[in-house]
Tab-separated table of C-alpha atoms in Angstrom:
chain	number	residue	atom	x	y	z
E	1	ALA	CA	116.385	122.869	-121.841
E	2	LEU	CA	116.208	125.696	-124.351
E	3	GLN	CA	115.514	123.493	-127.361
E	4	TYR	CA	112.222	122.373	-125.811
E	5	THR	CA	109.770	125.071	-126.832
E	6	ARG	CA	107.342	122.762	-128.596
E	7	GLY	CA	105.275	121.705	-125.608
E	8	THR	CA	101.579	122.408	-125.110
E	9	VAL	CA	102.067	123.034	-121.383
E	10	THR	CA	104.156	126.025	-120.337
E	11	ALA	CA	104.639	128.003	-117.138
E	12	PHE	CA	101.367	129.547	-116.007
E	13	ALA	CA	101.374	133.277	-115.269
E	14	PRO	CA	100.564	134.925	-112.956
E	15	PHE	CA	101.329	131.904	-110.777
E	16	ASP	CA	100.447	131.691	-107.083
E	17	ALA	CA	101.327	128.315	-105.547
E	18	ARG	CA	99.474	129.019	-102.303
E	19	ALA	CA	96.280	130.108	-104.019
E	20	ASP	CA	96.404	126.932	-106.154
E	21	ALA	CA	97.038	124.795	-103.068
E	22	GLU	CA	94.064	126.381	-101.318
E	23	ALA	CA	91.823	125.851	-104.348
E	24	LEU	CA	92.858	122.180	-104.524
E	25	ARG	CA	92.253	121.635	-100.797
E	26	LYS	CA	88.814	123.181	-101.091
E	27	ALA	CA	88.068	121.032	-104.164
E	28	MET	CA	88.873	117.832	-102.257
E	29	LYS	CA	87.590	118.677	-98.777
E	30	GLY	CA	84.390	117.271	-97.345
E	31	MET	CA	81.852	115.278	-99.301
E	32	GLY	CA	82.493	114.767	-102.980
E	33	THR	CA	85.316	116.203	-105.033
E	34	ASP	CA	85.283	119.108	-107.473
E	35	GLU	CA	87.233	117.267	-110.193
E	36	GLU	CA	86.966	120.161	-112.629
E	37	THR	CA	89.069	122.430	-110.399
E	38	VAL	CA	91.651	119.696	-109.834
E	39	LEU	CA	92.100	118.886	-113.509
E	40	THR	CA	92.096	122.511	-114.634
E	41	ILE	CA	94.831	123.521	-112.212
E	42	LEU	CA	97.050	120.486	-112.751
E	43	THR	CA	96.919	120.492	-116.557
E	44	THR	CA	97.543	124.223	-116.956
E	45	ARG	CA	100.571	124.510	-114.630
E	46	ASN	CA	103.881	123.082	-115.722
E	47	ASN	CA	105.671	120.350	-113.780
E	48	ALA	CA	107.931	122.724	-111.843
E	49	GLN	CA	104.876	124.713	-110.751
E	50	ARG	CA	103.035	121.545	-109.722
E	51	GLN	CA	105.957	120.725	-107.410
E	52	GLU	CA	105.659	124.195	-105.863
E	53	ILE	CA	101.920	123.652	-105.365
E	54	ALA	CA	102.612	120.320	-103.608
E	55	SER	CA	105.105	122.055	-101.358
E	56	ALA	CA	102.649	124.880	-100.543
E	57	PHE	CA	99.917	122.273	-99.918
E	58	LYS	CA	102.077	120.550	-97.299
E	59	THR	CA	103.093	123.875	-95.747
E	60	LEU	CA	99.519	125.119	-95.429
E	61	PHE	CA	97.684	121.935	-94.479
E	62	GLY	CA	100.268	119.387	-93.340
E	63	ARG	CA	98.880	117.057	-95.991
E	64	ASP	CA	100.466	115.312	-98.964
E	65	LEU	CA	98.831	116.439	-102.207
E	66	VAL	CA	99.539	113.184	-104.062
E	67	ASP	CA	98.096	111.113	-101.196
E	68	ASP	CA	94.971	113.281	-101.243
E	69	LEU	CA	94.612	112.900	-105.013
E	70	LYS	CA	94.942	109.129	-104.626
E	71	SER	CA	92.282	108.952	-101.950
E	72	GLU	CA	89.826	111.345	-103.646
E	73	LEU	CA	90.101	110.267	-107.306
E	74	THR	CA	89.724	106.915	-109.027
E	75	GLY	CA	90.606	104.996	-112.167
E	76	LYS	CA	92.343	106.433	-115.211
E	77	PHE	CA	91.644	109.990	-114.099
E	78	GLU	CA	93.506	109.342	-110.847
E	79	THR	CA	96.416	107.752	-112.750
E	80	LEU	CA	96.645	110.786	-115.032
E	81	MET	CA	96.583	113.331	-112.195
E	82	VAL	CA	99.166	111.406	-110.159
E	83	SER	CA	101.381	111.104	-113.263
E	84	LEU	CA	101.212	114.876	-113.747
E	85	MET	CA	102.429	115.311	-110.169
E	86	ARG	CA	105.505	113.126	-110.644
E	87	PRO	CA	108.651	115.318	-110.736
E	88	ALA	CA	109.834	115.566	-114.348
E	89	TYR	CA	113.373	114.375	-113.634
E	90	ILE	CA	112.128	111.093	-112.173
E	91	PHE	CA	109.301	110.382	-114.628
E	92	ASP	CA	111.208	108.041	-116.965
E	93	ALA	CA	113.146	106.299	-114.183
E	94	HIS	CA	109.862	105.620	-112.390
E	95	ALA	CA	108.221	104.277	-115.567
E	96	LEU	CA	111.184	101.945	-116.169
E	97	LYS	CA	111.198	100.787	-112.545
E	98	HIS	CA	107.565	99.761	-112.859
E	99	ALA	CA	108.168	98.151	-116.236
E	100	ILE	CA	110.749	95.754	-114.798
E	101	LYS	CA	109.365	94.902	-111.414
E	102	GLY	CA	107.702	91.705	-110.313
E	103	ALA	CA	106.056	89.231	-112.624
E	104	GLY	CA	106.583	89.886	-116.307
E	105	THR	CA	108.446	92.763	-117.888
E	106	ASN	CA	106.681	95.490	-119.833
E	107	GLU	CA	108.860	95.465	-122.965
E	108	LYS	CA	106.707	98.155	-124.563
E	109	VAL	CA	107.784	100.708	-121.940
E	110	LEU	CA	111.482	99.780	-122.190
E	111	THR	CA	111.251	100.109	-125.962
E	112	GLU	CA	109.400	103.418	-126.009
E	113	ILE	CA	111.655	105.179	-123.507
E	114	LEU	CA	115.062	103.849	-124.546
E	115	ALA	CA	114.425	104.245	-128.276
E	116	SER	CA	113.186	107.837	-128.021
E	117	ARG	CA	115.313	109.583	-125.398
E	118	THR	CA	118.488	111.483	-126.267
E	119	PRO	CA	121.850	110.181	-124.977
E	120	ALA	CA	121.894	113.002	-122.398
E	121	GLU	CA	118.408	112.016	-121.235
E	122	VAL	CA	119.449	108.357	-120.941
E	123	GLN	CA	122.500	109.288	-118.851
E	124	ASN	CA	120.210	111.293	-116.595
E	125	ILE	CA	117.718	108.415	-116.281
E	126	LYS	CA	120.537	106.051	-115.224
E	127	GLN	CA	121.787	108.472	-112.540
E	128	VAL	CA	118.317	109.158	-111.173
E	129	TYR	CA	117.522	105.440	-111.142
E	130	GLN	CA	120.645	104.736	-109.099
E	131	GLN	CA	119.895	107.587	-106.649
E	132	GLU	CA	116.193	106.917	-106.206
E	133	TYR	CA	116.131	103.118	-106.209
E	134	GLU	CA	119.698	102.279	-105.146
E	135	ALA	CA	119.936	99.911	-108.067
E	136	ASN	CA	121.713	99.802	-111.393
E	137	LEU	CA	119.250	100.208	-114.262
E	138	GLU	CA	121.352	98.200	-116.703
E	139	ASP	CA	121.621	95.271	-114.256
E	140	LYS	CA	117.868	95.377	-113.693
E	141	ILE	CA	117.137	95.382	-117.419
E	142	THR	CA	119.628	92.625	-118.282
E	143	GLY	CA	118.151	90.524	-115.476
E	144	GLU	CA	114.712	90.672	-117.092
E	145	THR	CA	115.487	90.512	-120.834
E	146	SER	CA	117.463	88.261	-123.151
E	147	GLY	CA	118.906	87.738	-126.606
E	148	HIS	CA	119.339	90.440	-129.223
E	149	PHE	CA	116.545	92.494	-127.651
E	150	GLN	CA	118.602	92.701	-124.454
E	151	ARG	CA	121.785	93.549	-126.388
E	152	LEU	CA	120.212	96.461	-128.240
E	153	LEU	CA	118.765	97.800	-124.967
E	154	VAL	CA	122.248	97.618	-123.431
E	155	VAL	CA	123.757	99.450	-126.411
E	156	LEU	CA	121.111	102.187	-126.076
E	157	LEU	CA	121.722	102.376	-122.311
E	158	GLN	CA	125.393	103.182	-122.948
E	159	ALA	CA	124.142	106.502	-124.371
E	160	ASN	CA	127.235	106.688	-126.574
E	161	ARG	CA	125.602	107.481	-129.891
E	162	ASP	CA	128.035	109.376	-132.136
E	163	PRO	CA	127.585	113.151	-131.992
E	164	ASP	CA	126.065	114.855	-135.021
E	165	VAL	CA	129.133	116.350	-136.676
E	166	GLY	CA	129.254	116.195	-140.470
E	167	VAL	CA	128.391	113.079	-142.442
E	168	ASP	CA	131.005	110.872	-144.078
E	169	GLU	CA	129.429	109.684	-147.355
E	170	ALA	CA	131.856	106.759	-147.659
E	171	LEU	CA	130.796	105.455	-144.257
E	172	VAL	CA	127.124	105.999	-145.175
E	173	GLU	CA	127.628	103.822	-148.255
E	174	GLN	CA	129.515	101.211	-146.222
E	175	ASP	CA	126.871	100.999	-143.452
E	176	ALA	CA	124.047	100.754	-145.963
E	177	GLN	CA	125.848	97.883	-147.739
E	178	VAL	CA	126.543	96.109	-144.433
E	179	LEU	CA	122.864	96.342	-143.443
E	180	PHE	CA	121.789	95.166	-146.898
E	181	ARG	CA	124.093	92.140	-146.723
E	182	ALA	CA	123.092	91.406	-143.114
E	183	GLY	CA	119.374	91.594	-143.843
E	184	GLU	CA	118.101	91.119	-147.378
E	185	LEU	CA	120.990	89.037	-148.735
E	186	LYS	CA	121.353	86.504	-145.971
E	187	TRP	CA	119.510	83.445	-144.761
E	188	GLY	CA	118.666	84.496	-141.232
E	189	THR	CA	119.616	88.036	-140.371
E	190	ASP	CA	122.898	89.176	-138.877
E	191	GLU	CA	121.137	91.052	-136.082
E	192	GLU	CA	124.371	92.204	-134.510
E	193	LYS	CA	125.154	94.462	-137.468
E	194	PHE	CA	121.745	96.112	-137.133
E	195	ILE	CA	122.249	96.535	-133.380
E	196	THR	CA	125.691	98.128	-133.695
E	197	ILE	CA	124.873	100.490	-136.562
E	198	LEU	CA	121.393	101.533	-135.384
E	199	GLY	CA	122.531	101.833	-131.781
E	200	THR	CA	125.736	103.836	-132.201
E	201	ARG	CA	125.772	105.990	-135.363
E	202	SER	CA	124.687	109.620	-135.280
E	203	VAL	CA	121.143	110.639	-136.174
E	204	SER	CA	122.085	112.603	-139.309
E	205	HIS	CA	124.363	109.773	-140.479
E	206	LEU	CA	121.604	107.177	-140.046
E	207	ARG	CA	119.071	109.277	-141.928
E	208	ARG	CA	121.462	109.220	-144.890
E	209	VAL	CA	122.044	105.480	-144.399
E	210	PHE	CA	118.285	104.863	-144.609
E	211	ASP	CA	118.081	106.793	-147.893
E	212	LYS	CA	121.075	104.906	-149.289
E	213	TYR	CA	119.615	101.591	-148.104
E	214	MET	CA	116.444	102.315	-150.067
E	215	THR	CA	118.515	103.073	-153.171
E	216	ILE	CA	120.561	99.880	-152.875
E	217	SER	CA	117.806	97.445	-151.885
E	218	GLY	CA	114.584	98.951	-153.188
E	219	PHE	CA	113.132	98.581	-149.665
E	220	GLN	CA	112.646	100.902	-146.747
E	221	ILE	CA	114.750	99.625	-143.873
E	222	GLU	CA	111.525	99.220	-141.845
E	223	GLU	CA	110.281	96.680	-144.415
E	224	THR	CA	113.430	94.593	-144.061
E	225	ILE	CA	113.281	94.688	-140.251
E	226	ASP	CA	109.623	93.722	-140.415
E	227	ARG	CA	110.359	90.746	-142.661
E	228	GLU	CA	113.621	89.538	-141.153
E	229	THR	CA	113.072	89.900	-137.404
E	230	SER	CA	110.212	89.315	-134.994
E	231	GLY	CA	108.960	89.824	-131.467
E	232	ASP	CA	110.473	92.321	-129.038
E	233	LEU	CA	113.632	92.794	-131.112
E	234	GLU	CA	111.598	93.750	-134.166
E	235	LYS	CA	109.549	96.270	-132.176
E	236	LEU	CA	112.684	97.819	-130.674
E	237	LEU	CA	114.550	98.038	-133.997
E	238	LEU	CA	111.509	99.663	-135.603
E	239	ALA	CA	111.147	102.124	-132.727
E	240	VAL	CA	114.829	103.093	-133.022
E	241	VAL	CA	114.513	103.615	-136.792
E	242	LYS	CA	111.330	105.666	-136.400
E	243	CYS	CA	112.895	107.834	-133.680
E	244	ILE	CA	115.964	108.420	-135.840
E	245	ARG	CA	113.650	109.575	-138.635
E	246	SER	CA	111.444	111.708	-136.336
E	247	VAL	CA	110.714	111.435	-132.626
E	248	PRO	CA	107.422	113.379	-132.923
E	249	ALA	CA	106.262	111.097	-135.763
E	250	TYR	CA	107.138	108.070	-133.616
E	251	PHE	CA	105.032	109.405	-130.741
E	252	ALA	CA	102.170	110.371	-133.037
E	253	GLU	CA	102.069	106.762	-134.203
E	254	THR	CA	102.385	105.469	-130.617
E	255	LEU	CA	99.412	107.613	-129.570
E	256	TYR	CA	97.398	106.585	-132.611
E	257	TYR	CA	97.846	102.876	-131.897
E	258	SER	CA	97.139	103.362	-128.190
E	259	MET	CA	93.608	104.433	-129.197
E	260	LYS	CA	92.969	102.655	-132.493
E	261	GLY	CA	90.606	99.693	-132.554
E	262	ALA	CA	88.793	98.151	-129.608
E	263	GLY	CA	89.902	99.254	-126.175
E	264	THR	CA	92.455	101.904	-125.305
E	265	ASP	CA	95.971	101.366	-123.989
E	266	ASP	CA	95.533	104.034	-121.323
E	267	ASP	CA	98.929	103.501	-119.719
E	268	THR	CA	100.653	104.416	-122.985
E	269	LEU	CA	98.256	107.272	-123.702
E	270	ILE	CA	98.867	108.786	-120.252
E	271	ARG	CA	102.636	108.211	-120.311
E	272	VAL	CA	103.126	109.857	-123.692
E	273	MET	CA	100.745	112.772	-123.112
E	274	VAL	CA	102.349	113.591	-119.770
E	275	SER	CA	105.988	113.005	-120.721
E	276	ARG	CA	105.820	114.974	-123.989
E	277	SER	CA	103.485	117.783	-122.852
E	278	GLU	CA	106.381	120.137	-122.121
E	279	VAL	CA	108.700	118.798	-124.809
E	280	ASP	CA	107.241	118.362	-128.299
E	281	LEU	CA	103.503	117.707	-128.121
E	282	LEU	CA	102.877	120.490	-130.658
E	283	ASP	CA	105.135	118.665	-133.133
E	284	ILE	CA	103.470	115.359	-132.276
E	285	ARG	CA	100.069	116.916	-133.001
E	286	ARG	CA	101.273	118.164	-136.361
E	287	GLU	CA	102.637	114.724	-137.328
E	288	PHE	CA	99.453	113.079	-136.099
E	289	ARG	CA	97.254	115.288	-138.256
E	290	LYS	CA	99.513	114.745	-141.267
E	291	ASN	CA	99.687	110.958	-140.951
E	292	PHE	CA	96.307	109.854	-139.659
E	293	ALA	CA	93.690	111.998	-141.395
E	294	LYS	CA	92.308	113.192	-138.060
E	295	SER	CA	93.658	115.263	-135.226
E	296	LEU	CA	94.970	113.953	-131.905
E	297	TYR	CA	92.295	116.082	-130.221
E	298	GLN	CA	89.499	114.426	-132.224
E	299	MET	CA	90.799	110.954	-131.491
E	300	ILE	CA	91.081	111.590	-127.731
E	301	GLN	CA	87.590	113.076	-127.782
E	302	LYS	CA	86.174	110.005	-129.478
E	303	ASP	CA	88.117	107.463	-127.457
E	304	THR	CA	87.901	108.668	-123.858
E	305	SER	CA	85.256	110.096	-121.543
E	306	GLY	CA	84.520	112.088	-118.415
E	307	ASP	CA	87.091	114.030	-116.421
E	308	TYR	CA	89.820	111.840	-117.898
E	309	ARG	CA	88.889	113.113	-121.360
E	310	LYS	CA	88.659	116.746	-120.203
E	311	ALA	CA	92.135	116.569	-118.689
E	312	LEU	CA	93.686	114.880	-121.742
E	313	LEU	CA	92.127	117.452	-124.071
E	314	LEU	CA	93.555	120.274	-121.946
E	315	LEU	CA	96.995	118.644	-122.139
E	316	CYS	CA	96.549	118.240	-125.876
E	317	GLY	CA	96.092	122.001	-125.944
E	318	GLY	CA	93.859	122.379	-128.987
E	319	ASP	CA	92.579	120.880	-132.202
E	320	ASP	CA	94.253	120.825	-135.627
E	321	ASP	CA	91.533	121.024	-138.219
């Protein structure tokens, strides 16, 4: 986990799990809840520390901290606090489980998680899913999806992307030509070529392929995907391309569109803020500021309210003027 030093949330020091547990119990006991104390503690401790607080809470009071949060808080604020309490290792598996259960599948969640996680992270998600839910994630996903969208998800689930070791310029040229012929030069697109190349080649190789593609075709690969495909497949292909180019830029854009326009996609806003807070939220903030002429902090401030806003701004960790 050493490469992850770009989060806004880090271990709090000096940390005292029992003192935090006592403060939280006091904040939720009796009439009314002191939300400020709850949100301040939970957003300024990292996930590992939150688990220790939950354990101390049970030890001291014989109560379940998450159950108490659920009964004392409401709405989006409750969802955010409960999400912060979810153990980090299970966060993605849990999100996927809820994306594929019951009526209708949430393709947006499948796309966001499987396009952006590293092969090692995907392997971990599959193992945790099997352990926690006694079910095979791939079977669950194939049962709820179809067509080329399903096939690309399955390729990504194999987590067999080539390792980043040196780039073979001849293969770069070849892949770029194959994509050009499969997309721009053909009636109907040969989606399978896009799926195989985008799903299996190394990150540094694909970055070169995208440059070469632009040289050959005069288009960014995103433009071709946009024109030649549609629906869930298009969204997934675009997410994969954007994550190959830059995962933080992909999440900056995801956050921007979760808040842009009328209404906010709070599920996405919460999921990304929580899942990236200890990973690369500083990088995401930088990309956001660069690409959207305002800071993430300013947009959250404008788009949310109340304790929910306070907590999100603390997770955001500062403004970028």
